[in-house]
Each structure stands twice: as C-alpha cells, then as structure tokens.
Amino acid sequence: KARNLLFATVEIESEERWNAVASTDVCQRWWKYMTDVMPANPDNSPVSSELQEVFYLP
C-alpha cells in the first residue's frame, strides 16, 4: 500500500516556547500555505500523530 507521508521530528527545550510559536503570524501563514500538501486541522495546524520509538542512537 503506497502512502504519502511527511515526517518530521524535533527536540525542544521548553514546551511553553514551542507552543508560543503556533500563535505567531509567520507560523499561521505557513500552516495555511501548506494545507495543499498535508492534512490540516480546522485551525490549519498540521494533523499529527505520535510515533512509536523503535530505537534511539545518542
């Protein structure tokens, strides 16, 4: 079964700062721009799902 997936990962130092990014104008415009190529929630934020960690290499 072929699937088109966009994959990204990020490590953050502060969840509060990470969440604050969502309210910026540039982030809102980027989300809207990307709705043609990825699934979006009603607020245009990307649909996401947690991934199961299989292994970790430090």
Short mmCIF file of C-alpha atoms in Angstrom, two decimals:
data_model
loop_
_atom_site.label_atom_id
_atom_site.label_comp_id
_atom_site.label_asym_id
_atom_site.label_seq_id
_atom_site.Cartn_x
_atom_site.Cartn_y
_atom_site.Cartn_z
CA LYS A 1 0.00 0.00 0.00
CA ALA A 2 1.54 3.29 -1.08
CA ARG A 3 1.31 6.16 1.38
CA ASN A 4 2.46 9.73 1.05
CA LEU A 5 3.75 10.77 4.45
CA LEU A 6 5.53 13.88 5.62
CA PHE A 7 7.80 13.04 8.53
CA ALA A 8 9.45 15.45 10.94
CA THR A 9 10.97 15.28 14.38
CA VAL A 10 12.06 17.99 16.76
CA GLU A 11 13.69 18.19 20.17
CA ILE A 12 12.57 21.11 22.30
CA GLU A 13 13.94 22.73 25.43
CA SER A 14 10.72 24.45 26.50
CA GLU A 15 7.22 23.26 25.69
CA GLU A 16 5.90 26.72 26.58
CA ARG A 17 8.14 28.38 23.96
CA TRP A 18 7.28 25.67 21.42
CA ASN A 19 3.56 26.27 21.91
CA ALA A 20 4.05 30.04 21.62
CA VAL A 21 5.36 29.58 18.07
CA ALA A 22 1.87 28.49 16.95
CA SER A 23 0.46 31.93 17.67
CA THR A 24 2.97 33.81 15.51
CA ASP A 25 1.85 35.33 12.22
CA VAL A 26 4.57 33.58 10.24
CA CYS A 27 3.56 30.17 11.62
CA GLN A 28 -0.12 30.78 10.86
CA ARG A 29 0.73 31.81 7.29
CA TRP A 30 3.00 28.76 6.83
CA TRP A 31 0.31 26.38 8.06
CA LYS A 32 -2.21 27.88 5.64
CA TYR A 33 0.28 27.70 2.76
CA MET A 34 0.99 24.03 3.47
CA THR A 35 -2.66 22.88 3.53
CA ASP A 36 -2.41 21.93 -0.16
CA VAL A 37 0.24 19.29 0.58
CA MET A 38 -0.60 17.99 4.04
CA PRO A 39 -3.68 17.26 6.14
CA ALA A 40 -4.69 20.10 8.45
CA ASN A 41 -6.92 20.67 11.44
CA PRO A 42 -9.71 23.30 11.25
CA ASP A 43 -7.23 25.95 12.50
CA ASN A 44 -4.82 24.94 9.67
CA SER A 45 -2.37 23.39 12.13
CA PRO A 46 -0.89 20.17 10.75
CA VAL A 47 -2.54 16.89 11.66
CA SER A 48 -0.01 14.89 13.65
CA SER A 49 0.29 11.59 15.43
CA GLU A 50 2.76 10.24 17.94
CA LEU A 51 5.34 7.83 16.58
CA GLN A 52 6.44 4.73 18.40
CA GLU A 53 10.15 4.87 19.14
CA VAL A 54 11.79 1.72 17.81
CA PHE A 55 15.39 2.55 18.69
CA TYR A 56 17.48 5.54 19.75
CA LEU A 57 21.09 6.35 18.84
CA PRO A 58 22.59 9.09 21.03
#
